[in-house]
Amino acid sequence: MKKNCLYIVRKGIFVVKKHINMQQFNQFNPLDLMMIPFGKRYYAIDDDFVLADNFDVYQIFEDVLADPNIASFITSPYPFKIKFAMILFCIGGSMRVSLNLVEYKLTKNSILFIQPGDIGKSLEISRDCKIAIIAFSNGYFISEVNSHGAIIVRRFLSSDALLQTTDTEMDEQMRIYQAMYKKMQQPDFQYKKEVLQGYIQILYFNICQIMGRYVERQETQQSDRKKQIFDRFMQLLKQYHSSERSVGFYASKLCITPKYLSQVIYAVSGRHASDWIRNHVIIEAMVLLRSRQYTIQQISDMLNFANQSFFGVYFKRAVGCSPLAYQNK
C-alpha cells in the first residue's frame, strides 16, 4: 500500500480515499460517515445513514487484521474526531476503543454509543470479533418523542457510553437490525427512510428500557451514598460542633468538596449543612446558658468564638435575643 494514504473497506475492496499530509494528521482527524471501514455488508442512504457489519465475512476480516499495513490503520495511533452519531453492537469476540480518553472494552452483548464530536480511537479488535454499526449524520432518525425516555438516555450517557445487555435483549436488537438490513436491500422500495425511522424508534425504546435499569440502580447507589455521607456528617457534627463551625472542615473530614457536601445534606434532609451546624452550636449554647454554671464569656470560649461579642451576635441572629436575655428568662 502507498505510504501516508487513508484506506477504507468499501464492499470488500480496499480503496485509497486520499493522500494524507501527515503533519495535518497528528491531532484529531475528522471521521466522516462515509469513511466507516467495513466490507460487503454495507448499505447507506445518501450521506445520512449507514448500516454495516461483518457477520458473513469472517475470513476476510481475519485476513484484514493479519495484514500489518491494514491493521495499523484499524488500530491507528491517531485519534478521530467523529462527526456523526453511531451505535456499535458487539455480538461476539472483543474490541477495545478509546472514547474521549476513556477506554472501553466491548464483549458479547455490548452496545457502545458514540455521539457527534466525540474523540475516538480503535485500540484492538479480536479476530473473532463480530460487530454491527448503525450510524447517522443528524438527529432525523431519532426524535425525542418521549421525554422520559430522553431523560433516561441523557442520564446514562452522561456517565457511561457502554451498555451491557443480555442474550435475549441483544437477540431482539439484532432481529430489528436484520429487518432494517433486508429493507435497505430492496432496490424499488420507495419508503426506506420512513420504515427505517420506525425501526430506529423501536431500537431506541428498547435501549431506553435497558438503560432505565442501570439508571435506577445508579440512582439508588447514589442515594445510599448520600445517606451515608449525611449520617457521617451528623456523627462528626456531634464530635466537633463545639469547636468547628465551617462547612469546609466537615467536607475535608469526608474527603469531598464543601459544595458537594452542602448539596448532599440539602438533598437528604431539606436543610443546609450550615443550618445543621448552627443548630448544634445554639442548642449547646442554650444548655450551657440554662445551667447557670458558666459565665457568657466562659461559654463563648467553650464554643470557640473569638470573643464574647461575636458569640452574642451569633446567638441573637439565631434565637432572636442576646445570651444574657435568654439566660435570665
mmCIF file of C-alpha atoms in Angstrom, residues 25 27 32 97 111 130 144-145 182 186-187 197 221 232 243 260 293:
data_model
loop_
_atom_site.group_PDB
_atom_site.id
_atom_site.type_symbol
_atom_site.label_atom_id
_atom_site.label_comp_id
_atom_site.label_asym_id
_atom_site.label_seq_id
_atom_site.Cartn_x
_atom_site.Cartn_y
_atom_site.Cartn_z
ATOM 1 C CA PHE A 25 -2.846 14.152 10.703
ATOM 2 C CA GLN A 27 -4.092 15.667 16.174
ATOM 3 C CA ASP A 32 -16.985 11.282 8.144
ATOM 4 C CA VAL A 97 -11.687 1.502 21.890
ATOM 5 C CA ILE A 111 -23.501 -1.747 22.885
ATOM 6 C CA LYS A 130 -18.481 -9.666 15.262
ATOM 7 C CA GLU A 144 -37.275 12.611 21.202
ATOM 8 C CA VAL A 145 -40.954 11.739 21.076
ATOM 9 C CA LYS A 182 -33.242 -6.519 4.431
ATOM 10 C CA GLN A 186 -34.970 -3.748 -1.646
ATOM 11 C CA PRO A 187 -33.998 -1.541 -4.607
ATOM 12 C CA GLN A 197 -37.157 5.602 11.166
ATOM 13 C CA GLN A 221 -26.467 3.687 44.777
ATOM 14 C CA ARG A 232 -21.250 10.516 58.843
ATOM 15 C CA SER A 243 -15.049 23.876 68.119
ATOM 16 C CA TYR A 260 -20.869 18.761 47.221
ATOM 17 C CA GLN A 293 -22.827 27.218 85.875
#
